[in-house]
PDB file of C-alpha atoms in Angstrom:
ATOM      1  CA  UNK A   1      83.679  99.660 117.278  1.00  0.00           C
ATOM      2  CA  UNK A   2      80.956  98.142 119.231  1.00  0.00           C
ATOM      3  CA  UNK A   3      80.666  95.514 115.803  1.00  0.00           C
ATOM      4  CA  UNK A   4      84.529  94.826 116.571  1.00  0.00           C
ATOM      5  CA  UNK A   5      83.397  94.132 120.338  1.00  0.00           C
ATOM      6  CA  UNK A   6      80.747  91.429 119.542  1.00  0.00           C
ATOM      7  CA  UNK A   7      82.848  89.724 117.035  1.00  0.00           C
ATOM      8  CA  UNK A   8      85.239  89.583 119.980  1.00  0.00           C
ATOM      9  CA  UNK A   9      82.911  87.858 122.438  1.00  0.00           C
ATOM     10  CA  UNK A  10      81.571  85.839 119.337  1.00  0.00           C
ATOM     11  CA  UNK A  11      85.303  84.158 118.948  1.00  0.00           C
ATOM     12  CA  UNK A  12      85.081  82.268 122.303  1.00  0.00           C
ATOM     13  CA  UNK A  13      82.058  80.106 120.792  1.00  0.00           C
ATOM     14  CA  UNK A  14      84.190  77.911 118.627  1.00  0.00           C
ATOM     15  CA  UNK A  15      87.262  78.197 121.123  1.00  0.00           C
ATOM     16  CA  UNK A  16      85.084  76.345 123.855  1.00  0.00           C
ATOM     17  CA  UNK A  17      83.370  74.252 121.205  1.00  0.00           C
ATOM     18  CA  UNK A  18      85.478  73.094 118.185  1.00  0.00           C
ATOM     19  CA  UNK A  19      89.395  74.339 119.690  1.00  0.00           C
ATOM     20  CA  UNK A  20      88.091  71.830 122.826  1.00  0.00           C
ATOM     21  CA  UNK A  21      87.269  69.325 121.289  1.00  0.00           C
ATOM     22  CA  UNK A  22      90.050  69.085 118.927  1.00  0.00           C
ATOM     23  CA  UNK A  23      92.438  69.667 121.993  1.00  0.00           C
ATOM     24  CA  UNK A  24      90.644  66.625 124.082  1.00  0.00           C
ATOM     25  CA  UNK A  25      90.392  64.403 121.192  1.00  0.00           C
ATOM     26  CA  UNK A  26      94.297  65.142 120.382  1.00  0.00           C
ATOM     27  CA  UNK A  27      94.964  64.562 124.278  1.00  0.00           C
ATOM     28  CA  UNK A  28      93.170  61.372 124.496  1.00  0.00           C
ATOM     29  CA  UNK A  29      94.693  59.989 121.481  1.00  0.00           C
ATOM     30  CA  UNK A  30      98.095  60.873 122.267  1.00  0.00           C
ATOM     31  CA  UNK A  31      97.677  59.448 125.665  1.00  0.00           C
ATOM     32  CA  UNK A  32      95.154  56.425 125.505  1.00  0.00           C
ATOM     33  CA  UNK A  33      96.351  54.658 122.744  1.00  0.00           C
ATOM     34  CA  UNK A  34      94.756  51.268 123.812  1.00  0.00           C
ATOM     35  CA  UNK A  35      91.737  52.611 123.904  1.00  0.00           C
ATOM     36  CA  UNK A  36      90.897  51.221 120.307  1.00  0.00           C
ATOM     37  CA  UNK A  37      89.860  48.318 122.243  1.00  0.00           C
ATOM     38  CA  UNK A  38      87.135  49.960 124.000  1.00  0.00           C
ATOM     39  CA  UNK A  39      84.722  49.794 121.054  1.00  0.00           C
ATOM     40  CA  UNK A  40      83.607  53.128 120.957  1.00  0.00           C
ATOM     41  CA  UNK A  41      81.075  53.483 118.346  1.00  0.00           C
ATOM     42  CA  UNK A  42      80.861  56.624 115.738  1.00  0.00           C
ATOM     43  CA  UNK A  43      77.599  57.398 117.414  1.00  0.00           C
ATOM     44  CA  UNK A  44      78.778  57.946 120.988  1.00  0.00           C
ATOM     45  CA  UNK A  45      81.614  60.150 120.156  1.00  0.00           C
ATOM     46  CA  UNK A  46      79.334  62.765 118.413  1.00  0.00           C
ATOM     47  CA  UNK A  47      77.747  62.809 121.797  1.00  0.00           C
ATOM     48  CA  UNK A  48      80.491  62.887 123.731  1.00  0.00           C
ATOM     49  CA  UNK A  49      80.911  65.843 121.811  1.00  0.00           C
ATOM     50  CA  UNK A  50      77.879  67.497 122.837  1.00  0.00           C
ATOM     51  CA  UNK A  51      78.477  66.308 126.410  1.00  0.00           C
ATOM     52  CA  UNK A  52      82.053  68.348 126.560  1.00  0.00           C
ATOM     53  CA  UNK A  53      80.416  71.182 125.203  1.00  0.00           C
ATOM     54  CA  UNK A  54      77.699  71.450 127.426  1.00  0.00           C
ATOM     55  CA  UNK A  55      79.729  70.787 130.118  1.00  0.00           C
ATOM     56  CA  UNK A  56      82.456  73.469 129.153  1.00  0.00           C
ATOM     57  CA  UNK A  57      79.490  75.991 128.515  1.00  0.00           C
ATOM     58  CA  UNK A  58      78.177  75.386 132.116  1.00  0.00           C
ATOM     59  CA  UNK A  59      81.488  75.770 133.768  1.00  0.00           C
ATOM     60  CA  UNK A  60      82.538  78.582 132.082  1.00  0.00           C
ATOM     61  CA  UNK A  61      79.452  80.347 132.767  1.00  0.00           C
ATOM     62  CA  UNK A  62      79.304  78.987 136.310  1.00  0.00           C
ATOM     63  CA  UNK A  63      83.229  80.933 136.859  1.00  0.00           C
ATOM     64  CA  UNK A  64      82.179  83.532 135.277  1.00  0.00           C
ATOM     65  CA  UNK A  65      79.416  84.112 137.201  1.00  0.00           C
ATOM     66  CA  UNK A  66      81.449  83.108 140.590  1.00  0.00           C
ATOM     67  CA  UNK A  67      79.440  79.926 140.887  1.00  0.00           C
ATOM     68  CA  UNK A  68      82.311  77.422 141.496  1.00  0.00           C
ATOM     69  CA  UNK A  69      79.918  74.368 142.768  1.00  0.00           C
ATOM     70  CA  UNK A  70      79.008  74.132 139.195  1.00  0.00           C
ATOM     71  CA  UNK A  71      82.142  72.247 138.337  1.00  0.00           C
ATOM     72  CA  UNK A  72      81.729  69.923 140.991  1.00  0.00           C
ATOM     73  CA  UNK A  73      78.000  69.229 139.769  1.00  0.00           C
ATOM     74  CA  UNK A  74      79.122  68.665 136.376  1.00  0.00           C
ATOM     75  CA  UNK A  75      82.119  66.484 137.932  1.00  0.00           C
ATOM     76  CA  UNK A  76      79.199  64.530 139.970  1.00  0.00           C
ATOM     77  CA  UNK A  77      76.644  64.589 137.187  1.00  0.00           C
ATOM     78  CA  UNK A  78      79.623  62.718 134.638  1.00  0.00           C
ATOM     79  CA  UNK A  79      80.787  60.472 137.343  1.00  0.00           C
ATOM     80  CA  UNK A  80      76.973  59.011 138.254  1.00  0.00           C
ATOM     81  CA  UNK A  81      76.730  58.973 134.755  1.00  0.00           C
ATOM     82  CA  UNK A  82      79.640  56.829 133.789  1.00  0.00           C
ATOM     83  CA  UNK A  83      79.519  54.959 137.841  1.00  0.00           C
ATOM     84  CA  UNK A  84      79.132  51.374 136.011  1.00  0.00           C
ATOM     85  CA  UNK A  85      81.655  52.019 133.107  1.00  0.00           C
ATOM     86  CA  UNK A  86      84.350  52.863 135.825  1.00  0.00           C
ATOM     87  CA  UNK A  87      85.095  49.634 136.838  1.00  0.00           C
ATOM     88  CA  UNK A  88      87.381  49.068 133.877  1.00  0.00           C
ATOM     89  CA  UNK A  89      90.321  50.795 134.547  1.00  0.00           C
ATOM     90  CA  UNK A  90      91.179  51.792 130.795  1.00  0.00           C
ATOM     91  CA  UNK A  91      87.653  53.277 130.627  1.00  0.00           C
ATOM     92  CA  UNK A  92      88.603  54.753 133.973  1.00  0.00           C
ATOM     93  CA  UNK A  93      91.607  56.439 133.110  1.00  0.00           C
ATOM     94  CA  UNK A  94      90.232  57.461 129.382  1.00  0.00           C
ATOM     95  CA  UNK A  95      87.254  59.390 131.343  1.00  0.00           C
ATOM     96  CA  UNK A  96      89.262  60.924 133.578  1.00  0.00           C
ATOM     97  CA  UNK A  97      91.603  62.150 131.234  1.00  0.00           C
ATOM     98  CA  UNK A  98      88.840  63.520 129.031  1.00  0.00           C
ATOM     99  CA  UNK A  99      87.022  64.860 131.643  1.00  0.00           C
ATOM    100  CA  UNK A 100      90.217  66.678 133.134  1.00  0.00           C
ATOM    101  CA  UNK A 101      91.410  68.160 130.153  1.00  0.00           C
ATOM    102  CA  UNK A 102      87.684  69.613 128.804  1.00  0.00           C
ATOM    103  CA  UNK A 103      87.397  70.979 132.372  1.00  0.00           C
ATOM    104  CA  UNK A 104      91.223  72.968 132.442  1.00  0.00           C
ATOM    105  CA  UNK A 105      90.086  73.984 128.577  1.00  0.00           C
ATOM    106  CA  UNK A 106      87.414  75.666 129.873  1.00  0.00           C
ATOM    107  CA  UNK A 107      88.850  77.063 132.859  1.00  0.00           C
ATOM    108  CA  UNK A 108      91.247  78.837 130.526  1.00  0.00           C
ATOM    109  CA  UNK A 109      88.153  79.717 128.167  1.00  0.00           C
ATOM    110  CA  UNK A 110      86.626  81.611 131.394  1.00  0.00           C
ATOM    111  CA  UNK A 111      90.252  83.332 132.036  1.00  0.00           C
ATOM    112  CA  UNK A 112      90.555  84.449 128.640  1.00  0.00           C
ATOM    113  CA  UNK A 113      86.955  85.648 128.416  1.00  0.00           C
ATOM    114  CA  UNK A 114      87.153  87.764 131.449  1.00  0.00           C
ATOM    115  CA  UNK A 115      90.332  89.331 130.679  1.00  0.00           C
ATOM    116  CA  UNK A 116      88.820  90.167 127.151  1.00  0.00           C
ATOM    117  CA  UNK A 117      85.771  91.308 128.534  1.00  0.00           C
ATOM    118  CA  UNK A 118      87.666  93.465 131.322  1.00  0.00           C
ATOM    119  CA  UNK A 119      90.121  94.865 128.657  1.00  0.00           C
ATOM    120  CA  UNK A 120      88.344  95.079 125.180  1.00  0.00           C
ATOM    121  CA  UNK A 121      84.161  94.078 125.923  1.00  0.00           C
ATOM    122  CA  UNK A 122      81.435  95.659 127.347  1.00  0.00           C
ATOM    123  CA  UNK A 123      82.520  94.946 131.314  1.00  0.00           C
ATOM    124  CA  UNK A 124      79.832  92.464 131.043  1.00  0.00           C
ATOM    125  CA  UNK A 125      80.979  90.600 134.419  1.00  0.00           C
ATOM    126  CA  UNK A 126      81.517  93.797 136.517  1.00  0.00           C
ATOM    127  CA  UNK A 127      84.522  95.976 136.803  1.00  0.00           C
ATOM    128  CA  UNK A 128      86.401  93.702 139.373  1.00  0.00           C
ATOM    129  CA  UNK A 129      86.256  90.264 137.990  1.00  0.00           C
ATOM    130  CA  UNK A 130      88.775  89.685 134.984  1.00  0.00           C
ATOM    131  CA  UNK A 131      91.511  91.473 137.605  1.00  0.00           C
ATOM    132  CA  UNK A 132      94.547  88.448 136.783  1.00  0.00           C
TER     133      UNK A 132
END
């Protein structure tokens, strides 16, 4: 039982990793489809990869834990990031579009988790927090 339990919390890895990244690479292309001309090289999408990751890690942790200004650092941490690259307004819309759709992914990532952890795990965030 407790085995069954881990694999459990275990599943959310690839959901916030591979599943989002799939889903905001699927988004993007289906909306963005002159962004061929931004001459993105192979090399910056594997990071970008990392980057949504990371930042879907830290938000979902940062709900989880009931630390909400940890969005809007990752938010402010991206935008600083990408400040000079805004002025083009495909690059613009193709950031915010990436950004906004990793973000709700992991929102739903933290949802899901809680309400497995509330109804299946170990109560690892407290009895009162995957209440829906």
């Amino acid at each position: 039982m407790i085995a069954l339990q881990v694999l459990g919390y275990l599943v959310f890895i690839p959901l916030v990793w591979q599943l989002g990244n799939l889903l905001v690479r699927l988004l993007l292309d289906k909306c963005s489809p002159g962004v061929a001309g931004l001459n993105i090289q192979p090399a910056e999408l594997n990071v970008g990869r990392y980057i949504g990751l990371l930042e879907r890690v830290l938000i979902v942790v940062g709900i989880l834990r009931g630390s909400w200004e940890v969005m809007a650092a990752v938010i402010a941490l991206k935008t600083v990031a990408r400040y000079k690259d805004l002025d083009e307004q495909i690059t613009a819309e193709y950031f915010l579009v990436g950004s906004l759709a990793s973000i709700l992914w992991a929102l739903v990532i933290a949802y899901l988790f809680s309400l497995y952890d509330h109804a299946y795990g170990f109560q690892l965030l407290g009895q009162n927090s995957a209440s829906p």
